[in-house]
PDB file of C-alpha atoms in Angstrom:
ATOM      1  CA  UNK A   6      48.741  39.756 -49.584  1.00 88.00           C
ATOM      2  CA  UNK A   7      48.258  42.906 -51.664  1.00 88.00           C
ATOM      3  CA  UNK A   8      51.895  43.890 -51.222  1.00 91.00           C
ATOM      4  CA  UNK A   9      53.108  40.442 -52.331  1.00 92.00           C
ATOM      5  CA  UNK A  10      50.826  40.633 -55.381  1.00 91.00           C
ATOM      6  CA  UNK A  11      52.225  44.056 -56.303  1.00 92.00           C
ATOM      7  CA  UNK A  12      55.805  42.820 -55.862  1.00 93.00           C
ATOM      8  CA  UNK A  13      55.050  39.889 -58.163  1.00 92.00           C
ATOM      9  CA  UNK A  14      53.641  42.212 -60.818  1.00 90.00           C
ATOM     10  CA  UNK A  15      56.711  44.455 -60.686  1.00 89.00           C
ATOM     11  CA  UNK A  16      59.060  41.456 -60.726  1.00 90.00           C
ATOM     12  CA  UNK A  17      57.349  40.263 -63.913  1.00 88.00           C
ATOM     13  CA  UNK A  18      57.497  43.729 -65.471  1.00 86.00           C
ATOM     14  CA  UNK A  19      53.726  44.176 -65.395  1.00 87.00           C
ATOM     15  CA  UNK A  20      51.566  47.055 -64.266  1.00 87.00           C
ATOM     16  CA  UNK A  21      48.505  46.634 -62.122  1.00 90.00           C
ATOM     17  CA  UNK A  22      45.348  48.158 -60.747  1.00 89.00           C
ATOM     18  CA  UNK A  23      44.998  47.988 -56.971  1.00 90.00           C
ATOM     19  CA  UNK A  24      41.227  48.361 -56.770  1.00 84.00           C
ATOM     20  CA  UNK A  25      40.567  47.870 -53.056  1.00 74.00           C
ATOM     21  CA  UNK A  26      37.658  49.834 -51.621  1.00 72.00           C
ATOM     22  CA  UNK A  27      38.276  53.150 -49.883  1.00 75.00           C
ATOM     23  CA  UNK A  28      39.873  52.796 -46.462  1.00 72.00           C
ATOM     24  CA  UNK A  29      41.527  49.417 -47.071  1.00 78.00           C
ATOM     25  CA  UNK A  30      45.078  50.740 -47.359  1.00 82.00           C
ATOM     26  CA  UNK A  31      45.850  51.300 -51.041  1.00 91.00           C
ATOM     27  CA  UNK A  32      48.183  54.172 -50.136  1.00 94.00           C
ATOM     28  CA  UNK A  33      50.039  52.154 -47.518  1.00 95.00           C
ATOM     29  CA  UNK A  34      50.424  49.146 -49.823  1.00 94.00           C
ATOM     30  CA  UNK A  35      51.817  51.418 -52.538  1.00 95.00           C
ATOM     31  CA  UNK A  36      54.245  53.025 -50.074  1.00 96.00           C
ATOM     32  CA  UNK A  37      55.437  49.592 -48.887  1.00 95.00           C
ATOM     33  CA  UNK A  38      56.005  48.614 -52.518  1.00 95.00           C
ATOM     34  CA  UNK A  39      57.898  51.825 -53.332  1.00 95.00           C
ATOM     35  CA  UNK A  40      60.047  51.498 -50.196  1.00 96.00           C
ATOM     36  CA  UNK A  41      60.875  47.874 -50.996  1.00 94.00           C
ATOM     37  CA  UNK A  42      61.854  48.719 -54.574  1.00 93.00           C
ATOM     38  CA  UNK A  43      64.003  51.654 -53.425  1.00 93.00           C
ATOM     39  CA  UNK A  44      65.767  49.422 -50.865  1.00 92.00           C
ATOM     40  CA  UNK A  45      66.651  46.958 -53.630  1.00 90.00           C
ATOM     41  CA  UNK A  46      67.990  49.544 -56.065  1.00 88.00           C
ATOM     42  CA  UNK A  47      69.703  52.803 -55.236  1.00 82.00           C
ATOM     43  CA  UNK A  48      69.061  56.072 -57.056  1.00 88.00           C
ATOM     44  CA  UNK A  49      65.511  55.114 -57.954  1.00 94.00           C
ATOM     45  CA  UNK A  50      63.007  57.794 -58.862  1.00 96.00           C
ATOM     46  CA  UNK A  51      59.274  57.451 -58.287  1.00 97.00           C
ATOM     47  CA  UNK A  52      56.497  59.784 -59.380  1.00 98.00           C
ATOM     48  CA  UNK A  53      53.089  59.741 -57.708  1.00 98.00           C
ATOM     49  CA  UNK A  54      50.287  61.677 -59.397  1.00 98.00           C
ATOM     50  CA  UNK A  55      47.279  62.433 -57.207  1.00 97.00           C
ATOM     51  CA  UNK A  56      44.312  64.796 -56.997  1.00 96.00           C
ATOM     52  CA  UNK A  57      45.451  68.131 -55.531  1.00 96.00           C
ATOM     53  CA  UNK A  58      43.593  67.477 -52.271  1.00 95.00           C
ATOM     54  CA  UNK A  59      45.704  64.354 -51.594  1.00 95.00           C
ATOM     55  CA  UNK A  60      49.225  65.780 -52.012  1.00 97.00           C
ATOM     56  CA  UNK A  61      49.625  66.636 -48.312  1.00 96.00           C
ATOM     57  CA  UNK A  62      48.201  63.257 -47.276  1.00 95.00           C
ATOM     58  CA  UNK A  63      50.747  61.400 -49.421  1.00 96.00           C
ATOM     59  CA  UNK A  64      53.627  63.485 -48.042  1.00 97.00           C
ATOM     60  CA  UNK A  65      52.419  62.803 -44.498  1.00 96.00           C
ATOM     61  CA  UNK A  66      52.036  59.047 -45.080  1.00 96.00           C
ATOM     62  CA  UNK A  67      55.436  58.772 -46.786  1.00 97.00           C
ATOM     63  CA  UNK A  68      57.110  60.644 -43.923  1.00 96.00           C
ATOM     64  CA  UNK A  69      55.358  58.407 -41.422  1.00 96.00           C
ATOM     65  CA  UNK A  70      55.853  54.985 -43.028  1.00 96.00           C
ATOM     66  CA  UNK A  71      58.962  55.505 -45.190  1.00 95.00           C
ATOM     67  CA  UNK A  72      60.947  58.343 -43.596  1.00 95.00           C
ATOM     68  CA  UNK A  73      64.140  57.113 -45.261  1.00 94.00           C
ATOM     69  CA  UNK A  74      62.759  58.102 -48.666  1.00 95.00           C
ATOM     70  CA  UNK A  75      63.495  61.695 -49.616  1.00 95.00           C
ATOM     71  CA  UNK A  76      60.107  62.847 -50.903  1.00 97.00           C
ATOM     72  CA  UNK A  77      58.907  66.214 -52.156  1.00 97.00           C
ATOM     73  CA  UNK A  78      55.632  67.757 -53.278  1.00 97.00           C
ATOM     74  CA  UNK A  79      56.040  69.237 -56.744  1.00 97.00           C
ATOM     75  CA  UNK A  80      53.448  71.907 -56.077  1.00 96.00           C
ATOM     76  CA  UNK A  81      53.102  75.626 -55.565  1.00 94.00           C
ATOM     77  CA  UNK A  82      53.841  78.277 -58.139  1.00 95.00           C
ATOM     78  CA  UNK A  83      56.017  77.844 -61.223  1.00 95.00           C
ATOM     79  CA  UNK A  84      59.198  79.118 -59.566  1.00 95.00           C
ATOM     80  CA  UNK A  85      58.790  76.727 -56.611  1.00 95.00           C
ATOM     81  CA  UNK A  86      58.292  73.784 -58.954  1.00 96.00           C
ATOM     82  CA  UNK A  87      61.213  74.822 -61.151  1.00 95.00           C
ATOM     83  CA  UNK A  88      63.452  74.911 -58.072  1.00 95.00           C
ATOM     84  CA  UNK A  89      62.537  71.286 -57.372  1.00 96.00           C
ATOM     85  CA  UNK A  90      63.311  70.326 -60.975  1.00 95.00           C
ATOM     86  CA  UNK A  91      66.713  71.997 -60.600  1.00 94.00           C
ATOM     87  CA  UNK A  92      67.382  69.941 -57.439  1.00 94.00           C
ATOM     88  CA  UNK A  93      66.172  66.701 -59.019  1.00 93.00           C
ATOM     89  CA  UNK A  94      68.988  64.509 -57.720  1.00 93.00           C
ATOM     90  CA  UNK A  95      68.222  65.378 -54.103  1.00 95.00           C
ATOM     91  CA  UNK A  96      64.880  63.525 -54.105  1.00 96.00           C
ATOM     92  CA  UNK A  97      63.721  59.986 -54.729  1.00 95.00           C
ATOM     93  CA  UNK A  98      59.920  60.336 -54.599  1.00 97.00           C
ATOM     94  CA  UNK A  99      57.982  63.155 -56.270  1.00 98.00           C
ATOM     95  CA  UNK A 100      54.300  63.817 -55.596  1.00 98.00           C
ATOM     96  CA  UNK A 101      52.305  66.102 -57.863  1.00 97.00           C
ATOM     97  CA  UNK A 102      48.754  66.633 -59.068  1.00 97.00           C
ATOM     98  CA  UNK A 103      47.028  65.751 -62.323  1.00 96.00           C
ATOM     99  CA  UNK A 104      46.645  69.459 -63.110  1.00 95.00           C
ATOM    100  CA  UNK A 105      50.286  70.322 -62.473  1.00 96.00           C
ATOM    101  CA  UNK A 106      51.500  67.414 -64.605  1.00 96.00           C
ATOM    102  CA  UNK A 107      49.816  69.108 -67.557  1.00 95.00           C
ATOM    103  CA  UNK A 108      51.674  72.350 -66.789  1.00 95.00           C
ATOM    104  CA  UNK A 109      55.051  70.680 -66.207  1.00 96.00           C
ATOM    105  CA  UNK A 110      54.988  67.919 -68.830  1.00 96.00           C
ATOM    106  CA  UNK A 111      58.060  69.269 -70.661  1.00 95.00           C
ATOM    107  CA  UNK A 112      60.070  68.621 -67.469  1.00 95.00           C
ATOM    108  CA  UNK A 113      58.599  65.169 -66.876  1.00 96.00           C
ATOM    109  CA  UNK A 114      59.132  64.089 -70.485  1.00 95.00           C
ATOM    110  CA  UNK A 115      62.890  64.563 -69.976  1.00 94.00           C
ATOM    111  CA  UNK A 116      62.913  62.041 -67.115  1.00 94.00           C
ATOM    112  CA  UNK A 117      62.497  58.305 -66.808  1.00 94.00           C
ATOM    113  CA  UNK A 118      60.933  57.056 -63.598  1.00 96.00           C
ATOM    114  CA  UNK A 119      61.396  53.634 -62.090  1.00 95.00           C
ATOM    115  CA  UNK A 120      57.862  53.737 -60.668  1.00 96.00           C
ATOM    116  CA  UNK A 121      54.843  55.785 -61.715  1.00 97.00           C
ATOM    117  CA  UNK A 122      51.766  55.646 -59.486  1.00 97.00           C
ATOM    118  CA  UNK A 123      48.390  57.153 -60.325  1.00 97.00           C
ATOM    119  CA  UNK A 124      46.191  57.594 -57.260  1.00 95.00           C
ATOM    120  CA  UNK A 125      42.464  57.931 -57.936  1.00 93.00           C
ATOM    121  CA  UNK A 126      43.331  56.549 -61.367  1.00 92.00           C
ATOM    122  CA  UNK A 127      39.766  56.993 -62.566  1.00 90.00           C
ATOM    123  CA  UNK A 128      41.058  60.494 -63.432  1.00 91.00           C
ATOM    124  CA  UNK A 129      42.332  58.907 -66.660  1.00 89.00           C
ATOM    125  CA  UNK A 130      39.032  57.232 -67.504  1.00 90.00           C
ATOM    126  CA  UNK A 131      38.411  59.401 -70.566  1.00 87.00           C
ATOM    127  CA  UNK A 132      40.741  57.929 -73.178  1.00 89.00           C
ATOM    128  CA  UNK A 133      40.647  61.095 -75.306  1.00 88.00           C
ATOM    129  CA  UNK A 134      41.326  63.616 -72.541  1.00 91.00           C
ATOM    130  CA  UNK A 135      44.399  65.829 -72.452  1.00 93.00           C
ATOM    131  CA  UNK A 136      45.292  64.330 -69.064  1.00 93.00           C
ATOM    132  CA  UNK A 137      45.478  60.809 -70.518  1.00 92.00           C
ATOM    133  CA  UNK A 138      47.502  61.900 -73.544  1.00 92.00           C
ATOM    134  CA  UNK A 139      49.920  63.816 -71.295  1.00 94.00           C
ATOM    135  CA  UNK A 140      50.465  61.040 -68.742  1.00 95.00           C
ATOM    136  CA  UNK A 141      51.159  58.551 -71.532  1.00 94.00           C
ATOM    137  CA  UNK A 142      54.206  60.690 -72.425  1.00 94.00           C
ATOM    138  CA  UNK A 143      55.841  60.053 -69.026  1.00 96.00           C
ATOM    139  CA  UNK A 144      58.345  57.198 -69.245  1.00 96.00           C
ATOM    140  CA  UNK A 145      58.308  54.678 -66.396  1.00 95.00           C
ATOM    141  CA  UNK A 146      59.644  51.198 -65.800  1.00 93.00           C
ATOM    142  CA  UNK A 147      56.765  50.119 -63.562  1.00 94.00           C
ATOM    143  CA  UNK A 148      53.230  51.498 -63.394  1.00 95.00           C
ATOM    144  CA  UNK A 149      50.573  51.195 -60.721  1.00 95.00           C
ATOM    145  CA  UNK A 150      47.008  52.485 -60.708  1.00 94.00           C
ATOM    146  CA  UNK A 151      45.156  52.944 -57.416  1.00 94.00           C
ATOM    147  CA  UNK A 152      41.395  53.282 -57.624  1.00 90.00           C
ATOM    148  CA  UNK A 153      38.390  51.920 -55.807  1.00 82.00           C
ATOM    149  CA  UNK A 154      36.320  52.633 -58.926  1.00 75.00           C
ATOM    150  CA  UNK A 155      38.096  51.370 -62.064  1.00 77.00           C
ATOM    151  CA  UNK A 156      34.694  51.473 -63.769  1.00 78.00           C
ATOM    152  CA  UNK A 157      32.324  54.324 -62.919  1.00 76.00           C
ATOM    153  CA  UNK A 158      30.069  54.475 -65.975  1.00 77.00           C
ATOM    154  CA  UNK A 159      31.165  52.077 -68.716  1.00 87.00           C
ATOM    155  CA  UNK A 160      33.868  49.643 -69.830  1.00 88.00           C
ATOM    156  CA  UNK A 161      35.646  52.315 -71.893  1.00 91.00           C
ATOM    157  CA  UNK A 162      36.973  53.688 -68.584  1.00 91.00           C
ATOM    158  CA  UNK A 163      38.524  50.351 -67.686  1.00 90.00           C
ATOM    159  CA  UNK A 164      40.071  50.158 -71.162  1.00 91.00           C
ATOM    160  CA  UNK A 165      41.614  53.610 -70.715  1.00 93.00           C
ATOM    161  CA  UNK A 166      43.345  52.663 -67.453  1.00 92.00           C
ATOM    162  CA  UNK A 167      44.626  49.361 -68.852  1.00 92.00           C
ATOM    163  CA  UNK A 168      45.745  51.075 -72.050  1.00 93.00           C
ATOM    164  CA  UNK A 169      48.011  53.277 -69.934  1.00 93.00           C
ATOM    165  CA  UNK A 170      49.235  50.321 -67.843  1.00 92.00           C
ATOM    166  CA  UNK A 171      49.620  47.591 -70.463  1.00 89.00           C
ATOM    167  CA  UNK A 172      48.526  48.747 -73.931  1.00 87.00           C
ATOM    168  CA  UNK A 173      48.701  45.280 -75.487  1.00 86.00           C
ATOM    169  CA  UNK A 174      46.428  43.554 -72.944  1.00 87.00           C
ATOM    170  CA  UNK A 175      43.071  44.829 -74.217  1.00 89.00           C
ATOM    171  CA  UNK A 176      44.179  45.767 -77.763  1.00 89.00           C
ATOM    172  CA  UNK A 177      42.987  48.852 -79.645  1.00 92.00           C
ATOM    173  CA  UNK A 178      39.815  50.542 -78.455  1.00 93.00           C
ATOM    174  CA  UNK A 179      37.678  49.776 -81.522  1.00 93.00           C
ATOM    175  CA  UNK A 180      38.297  46.030 -81.280  1.00 92.00           C
ATOM    176  CA  UNK A 181      37.762  46.148 -77.484  1.00 91.00           C
ATOM    177  CA  UNK A 182      34.465  48.004 -78.006  1.00 91.00           C
ATOM    178  CA  UNK A 183      33.254  45.542 -80.629  1.00 92.00           C
ATOM    179  CA  UNK A 184      34.172  42.511 -78.553  1.00 91.00           C
ATOM    180  CA  UNK A 185      33.139  43.616 -75.062  1.00 91.00           C
ATOM    181  CA  UNK A 186      31.046  46.773 -75.144  1.00 90.00           C
ATOM    182  CA  UNK A 187      28.730  46.118 -78.069  1.00 90.00           C
ATOM    183  CA  UNK A 188      27.747  42.715 -76.707  1.00 87.00           C
ATOM    184  CA  UNK A 189      27.618  41.092 -73.289  1.00 87.00           C
ATOM    185  CA  UNK A 190      28.486  37.672 -74.705  1.00 89.00           C
ATOM    186  CA  UNK A 191      32.188  37.952 -73.934  1.00 91.00           C
ATOM    187  CA  UNK A 192      32.076  39.227 -70.334  1.00 91.00           C
ATOM    188  CA  UNK A 193      33.479  36.000 -68.869  1.00 93.00           C
ATOM    189  CA  UNK A 194      36.469  36.260 -71.197  1.00 92.00           C
ATOM    190  CA  UNK A 195      37.052  39.892 -70.176  1.00 91.00           C
ATOM    191  CA  UNK A 196      36.820  39.001 -66.490  1.00 89.00           C
ATOM    192  CA  UNK A 197      39.398  36.273 -67.030  1.00 90.00           C
ATOM    193  CA  UNK A 198      41.774  38.624 -68.861  1.00 88.00           C
ATOM    194  CA  UNK A 199      41.760  41.264 -66.113  1.00 85.00           C
ATOM    195  CA  UNK A 200      41.272  38.884 -63.170  1.00 81.00           C
ATOM    196  CA  UNK A 201      44.847  38.932 -61.847  1.00 75.00           C
TER     197      UNK A 201
END
């Protein structure tokens, strides 16, 4: 059901937040989606940004469930990462960390990805952080956020994730704050807007 929902979002040109709880298969659903999209269109490029501790897990899961995809961890020292950038055409799926994206943004800004996935997407909850500003500079046709906690402390975090996914959905932050954060009167409307 989750896979079909994600396929529908991508078909309609929309991004989405897969907010299943931990252990319910967000990674596997994302891999199934990526594999399906790559089977439909050749020469696709996907970028998956994850916390450093999850890079090896993603590589392992991709190799297990989608061995036909040529994936690579864009990790290690600068020379190792630069070698991968030089061999760009050899890979279809790139996995890197939030920290390394900041270091390598000049390389990523030159590319356009078909799919951009943020795992543990609460990492972009602070709308004014350097991480958020950097990731917004990466061009992608389809975007997917994976997080079991789209809201940890306040609604501003949810706004930040949606602003990366679909900037027009929740408008500018000041109007969002006035309408939803400064009063609880409009919570039903907000739920309805983000419900899908």
